[in-house]
Amino acid sequence: MYRDGFFYAYFCQILLCQYFLMKQLPLLFLFFTLSLQAQFQVNGIIRNFENKKPLPFATIKTEKGISTISDVDGKFHFLLPEQPETLTVSYVGFDTKTISLFEIKSFYNILLSPKVDVLKEVAISNVNRANEIIGKVIEQKKNNNPQKKLHSFQFKSYNKLLVTANPDSVAGRIDTLFVNEITKDKIAKIDSSDYKFRKLIEKQHLFLTEKVSQFQFEKPILKETILGTKMAGFKEPIYEFLGFSLQSFSIYDDKYELFETKYKSPISNTALKEYRYKILDTTSIDNREIYVLYFKNKLSRKGLEGLLYVDKENYAIAKAVMRIRGVLDITGIHEFAYLPDEKIWFPIRKNFKIVKGKSKEPTKILGGRIEFNAEDDETNSKKSASDYTYLSSEMHAFDLEINPSLKIRKSSVAIEIKDNAIKRDDAFWNQNRIDSLDLRSQRTYIALDSIITKQKIEKKIRFGRKIINGYMPFGPFDFDLRYLLSYNNFEGFRLGIGGITNDLFSRKARLEGYTAYGLKDETIKYNLGAAVRIGNFSNTWIGGSYTDDVREIASTSFATDKRVFKLYDPRPINVSTFYNHKTWRGYLETKIIPKTETVWQLTHSEIVPLFNYTFNYDNHLYKDFTMSTAMFSIQWNPFSDFMQTPNGKVEFEKRYPRFAFQFTKSLPNFFDNDFDFGKIDARIEYEKKYLNGQKSAVLVQAGYAFGALPITHLYNTSPNNLTKDNLIQRITIAGKNSFETMYFNEFFSSEFLMLQFKHGFKRVELFKKVKPSLVLVTRMAWGNLQHPERHIGIDYKTLDKGFFESGIELNQIYKGFGLTGFYRYGPNQLSRFEDNLAVKLSFVFDFGF
């Protein structure tokens, strides 16, 4: 989504593929002259003979033992290599029925008759017995979970993901649209999109990707090494997509993940309070007797439902079907094999499928980047291609080894992609595929490779990813869009140009720089820098730079903070107090410590305050000063998952809490350093997302400065309010984590503690295009200033009594624009009521994915 930016890019490429495929249909029809591979498809629904209600999770089996189950609506879909002669349908409490397929139909309506005697038996005891079975499953989780019972294991897996549609589901009509539907005397246009779409998907899929991995487990570490991967149409895949978890690896986790969302598992420790269970049937898997239990969340209509196949002897899970129904119907299936020597069920297959469902509410996935609209009230509305399209993924495990002697290399990364993974030949894929590629899949690679190369889609997607991150690529150089235009009260409009070299220049070295000019202060600023990569796995760079620029006084930043691109940066618009710094910087940045990013740097700066200020220290008045410092900064994300790609290390699963720490110390007698001081800064971030679409966030930040330090390098705790008498005059743009009722330069501190609490509610649709997001915010800060007599020429207060504000954010009311309101209270509340209020505009840029 969570995961910012890379899932957008992946689905963007799918949409682009579909778009260009539709545009190139005539070319494709000429290109594909091969005959279709023979396949037989069976579709139908299972119903109760007496009341005609659908029977969910009925078992359907061919005479050759190939089986499937009906979904929660009683529907089933079979795609078989050859036509079966019969189908046998069974359901607990109903007579088993076998039907002949001699007469081929497009859809089978199968009615099962209930068994009265069996139904009576089940009705007497199914509730308590089902709960009793689940209770024993929960009790035995530790003994049945492979990651708890086994010391180590490893296996290979083959995964195939495709976006496709069933040709038989598409009518393939050519519709004639008339100007007047009543008289039909004049044709408006001929709509052949349905016909073209069917012809396309008869020959190929819309998208296809494969990967072969090796999974290694040594308590408690599980690592995936991707040995080979290929993505239709792309020479180099989007690596971050390979870390996207469609479904949980283990069925025994307390939280089960299904397509980016975590749900309380039906076998979690508190599952009996949240789920209702029902015994449906008994069956046999690997010659062991199995209970078949249906479960459904009784607290949330958007919770999980599905089937659990439970071993009668050890109460382990032998198979699981997890499903979510909404605008999307999402199903995850886990299949296991019984290992008699270890007396454990081990996962050998996973299936995942997304189809369009029905709901009166819209659904967002991938962090809100893709939104599926609700069903219209009009039942006769024409279906679009997306109504037939589905995403399917299947993973098979093989070459399983139990309790081998393992030593997992680079265990700090959850996923490692081998450098030669995208260079595998046909022999590798033929050896590791479970089945050979069918004709539609082969054609998919040929078609997408041809069209995407011809239309330069891969280049366009790379260009789009750069733009999203704030760069305009031009050959070996990426122009940084942040430098083009900005505004603050000191420089006025600031015009600039700059950027950094990219991989076309070198993967081992980079050059960067910028120059800018303020129309108000009429001064040129610039930066020049270079760095060399000395470690690929650790992504270690050593470099240096020189900067002549201005900076807001008493502002705090962490050297490890990620570069964030914004169409605008709201706070600096209101800032008017800056200092000029001419800084030489040498640095080393690395990710060599697991789950961290660190920066070590030495700087030498000449500082000139650009406002009326004098620093009085040791009987000397300083109007400008020289600082030489050493700094260590670290960002630690212990609960996140990281991926090692050929291009470096990527955090693909962002989790909380996250910690940042920074220590800065002056270097006495080093290059004419004027002062002896130190600074310690720390930050903790925490976020929690809820299944109902709400989100809570907590931010804790603290700083402590000691020694002789001018006000330019102390703390201002990020104010964002103008010193104007009228409330209307103070309306500006709200910041992200700034104090909206605190005036600029009102408070300064040498030590401070800041707390922020946010709780956001799900967006509410008031009108068709008006969907505000309500966020409740509370901020507070405490601080103190040592030696206030040293700072001459600027008036300020201290935070020793604390500062408090609370407010409401109504974000994204219309096309990203919103409105916020905050109120200041507590010991630093101002005497005039209006001065404690702040009303701000907000803007959240949404790419619409």
CSV table of N, CA and C in Angstrom, one decimal, residues 556-610:
chain,number,residue,atom,x,y,z
A,556,THR,N,14.4,21.2,12.5
A,556,THR,CA,15.0,19.9,12.8
A,556,THR,C,14.7,18.9,11.7
A,557,SER,N,15.7,18.2,11.3
A,557,SER,CA,15.5,17.1,10.3
A,557,SER,C,16.5,16.0,10.6
A,558,PHE,N,16.1,14.8,10.2
A,558,PHE,CA,16.9,13.6,10.4
A,558,PHE,C,17.6,13.3,9.0
A,559,ALA,N,18.9,13.0,9.1
A,559,ALA,CA,19.6,12.8,7.8
A,559,ALA,C,19.1,11.6,7.1
A,560,THR,N,18.5,10.6,7.8
A,560,THR,CA,18.0,9.4,7.2
A,560,THR,C,16.6,9.5,6.7
A,561,ASP,N,16.0,10.7,6.8
A,561,ASP,CA,14.6,10.8,6.3
A,561,ASP,C,14.6,10.6,4.8
A,562,LYS,N,13.6,9.9,4.3
A,562,LYS,CA,13.5,9.7,2.9
A,562,LYS,C,13.1,11.0,2.2
A,563,ARG,N,13.6,11.1,0.9
A,563,ARG,CA,13.2,12.2,0.1
A,563,ARG,C,11.8,12.1,-0.3
A,564,VAL,N,11.0,13.1,0.0
A,564,VAL,CA,9.6,13.1,-0.3
A,564,VAL,C,9.2,14.2,-1.3
A,565,PHE,N,8.6,13.8,-2.4
A,565,PHE,CA,8.2,14.7,-3.4
A,565,PHE,C,6.8,15.2,-3.1
A,566,LYS,N,6.6,16.5,-3.1
A,566,LYS,CA,5.3,17.1,-2.9
A,566,LYS,C,5.1,18.1,-4.0
A,567,LEU,N,3.8,18.2,-4.5
A,567,LEU,CA,3.5,19.3,-5.5
A,567,LEU,C,3.8,20.6,-4.9
A,568,TYR,N,3.6,20.7,-3.6
A,568,TYR,CA,3.8,22.0,-2.9
A,568,TYR,C,4.3,21.5,-1.5
A,569,ASP,N,5.0,22.4,-0.8
A,569,ASP,CA,5.4,22.2,0.6
A,569,ASP,C,4.8,23.3,1.4
A,570,PRO,N,3.7,23.1,2.1
A,570,PRO,CA,2.9,24.2,2.7
A,570,PRO,C,3.6,25.1,3.7
A,571,ARG,N,4.4,24.5,4.7
A,571,ARG,CA,5.0,25.2,5.8
A,571,ARG,C,5.9,26.4,5.3
A,572,PRO,N,6.9,26.1,4.5
A,572,PRO,CA,7.8,27.2,4.1
A,572,PRO,C,7.1,28.4,3.5
A,573,ILE,N,5.9,28.3,3.0
A,573,ILE,CA,5.2,29.4,2.4
A,573,ILE,C,5.1,30.6,3.4
A,574,ASN,N,5.0,30.2,4.7
A,574,ASN,CA,4.8,31.2,5.7
A,574,ASN,C,6.0,31.6,6.5
A,575,VAL,N,7.2,30.9,6.2
A,575,VAL,CA,8.4,31.1,7.0
A,575,VAL,C,9.2,32.4,6.5
A,576,SER,N,9.7,33.2,7.4
A,576,SER,CA,10.4,34.4,7.0
A,576,SER,C,11.7,34.6,7.6
A,577,THR,N,12.1,33.7,8.6
A,577,THR,CA,13.4,33.8,9.3
A,577,THR,C,14.3,32.7,8.9
A,578,PHE,N,15.4,33.0,8.2
A,578,PHE,CA,16.3,32.0,7.7
A,578,PHE,C,17.7,32.4,8.1
A,579,TYR,N,18.6,31.4,7.9
A,579,TYR,CA,20.1,31.7,8.0
A,579,TYR,C,20.7,31.2,6.7
A,580,ASN,N,21.8,31.8,6.3
A,580,ASN,CA,22.6,31.4,5.2
A,580,ASN,C,23.7,30.4,5.7
A,581,HIS,N,23.9,29.3,5.0
A,581,HIS,CA,25.0,28.5,5.4
A,581,HIS,C,25.8,28.1,4.1
A,582,LYS,N,27.1,28.1,4.3
A,582,LYS,CA,28.0,27.6,3.3
A,582,LYS,C,28.7,26.4,3.9
A,583,THR,N,28.3,25.2,3.4
A,583,THR,CA,28.6,24.0,4.1
A,583,THR,C,29.4,23.0,3.2
A,584,TRP,N,30.5,22.5,3.7
A,584,TRP,CA,31.2,21.4,3.1
A,584,TRP,C,30.8,20.1,3.9
A,585,ARG,N,30.5,19.1,3.2
A,585,ARG,CA,29.9,17.9,3.8
A,585,ARG,C,30.6,16.6,3.2
A,586,GLY,N,31.0,15.8,4.1
A,586,GLY,CA,31.5,14.4,3.7
A,586,GLY,C,30.7,13.4,4.4
A,587,TYR,N,30.2,12.3,3.7
A,587,TYR,CA,29.3,11.4,4.4
A,587,TYR,C,29.5,10.0,3.9
A,588,LEU,N,29.0,9.1,4.7
A,588,LEU,CA,28.9,7.7,4.4
A,588,LEU,C,27.5,7.2,4.8
A,589,GLU,N,26.7,6.7,3.8
A,589,GLU,CA,25.4,6.2,4.1
A,589,GLU,C,25.3,4.7,3.8
A,590,THR,N,24.7,4.0,4.6
A,590,THR,CA,24.7,2.5,4.4
A,590,THR,C,23.5,1.9,5.1
A,591,LYS,N,23.2,0.7,4.6
A,591,LYS,CA,22.1,-0.2,5.2
A,591,LYS,C,22.7,-1.5,5.6
A,592,ILE,N,24.0,-1.5,6.0
A,592,ILE,CA,24.7,-2.7,6.4
A,592,ILE,C,24.1,-3.4,7.7
A,593,ILE,N,23.7,-2.5,8.6
A,593,ILE,CA,23.1,-3.1,9.8
A,593,ILE,C,21.6,-3.5,9.5
A,594,PRO,N,21.2,-4.7,9.8
A,594,PRO,CA,19.9,-5.2,9.5
A,594,PRO,C,18.8,-4.3,9.9
A,595,LYS,N,17.9,-4.0,8.9
A,595,LYS,CA,16.7,-3.3,9.1
A,595,LYS,C,16.9,-1.8,9.6
A,596,THR,N,18.0,-1.3,9.1
A,596,THR,CA,18.4,0.1,9.5
A,596,THR,C,18.9,0.8,8.2
A,597,GLU,N,18.9,2.1,8.4
A,597,GLU,CA,19.7,3.0,7.4
A,597,GLU,C,20.4,4.0,8.3
A,598,THR,N,21.7,4.1,8.0
A,598,THR,CA,22.5,5.0,8.8
A,598,THR,C,23.3,6.0,8.0
A,599,VAL,N,23.6,7.1,8.5
A,599,VAL,CA,24.4,8.2,7.9
A,599,VAL,C,25.4,8.7,8.9
A,600,TRP,N,26.7,8.6,8.4
A,600,TRP,CA,27.8,9.2,9.2
A,600,TRP,C,28.3,10.4,8.4
A,601,GLN,N,28.4,11.6,9.0
A,601,GLN,CA,28.9,12.7,8.2
A,601,GLN,C,29.7,13.7,9.1
A,602,LEU,N,30.6,14.4,8.4
A,602,LEU,CA,31.4,15.5,8.9
A,602,LEU,C,31.0,16.7,8.1
A,603,THR,N,30.8,17.9,8.8
A,603,THR,CA,30.4,19.1,8.1
A,603,THR,C,31.2,20.3,8.6
A,604,HIS,N,31.4,21.2,7.8
A,604,HIS,CA,32.0,22.5,8.2
A,604,HIS,C,31.2,23.6,7.5
A,605,SER,N,30.6,24.5,8.4
A,605,SER,CA,29.7,25.5,7.9
A,605,SER,C,30.0,26.9,8.4
A,606,GLU,N,29.8,27.8,7.5
A,606,GLU,CA,29.9,29.2,7.9
A,606,GLU,C,28.4,29.8,7.9
A,607,ILE,N,28.0,30.2,9.1
A,607,ILE,CA,26.6,30.5,9.3
A,607,ILE,C,26.4,32.1,9.4
A,608,VAL,N,25.4,32.6,8.7
A,608,VAL,CA,25.1,34.0,8.8
A,608,VAL,C,23.6,34.1,9.0
A,609,PRO,N,23.1,34.5,10.2
A,609,PRO,CA,21.7,34.8,10.3
A,609,PRO,C,21.2,35.9,9.4
A,610,LEU,N,20.0,35.7,8.8
A,610,LEU,CA,19.5,36.7,7.9
A,610,LEU,C,18.3,37.4,8.6
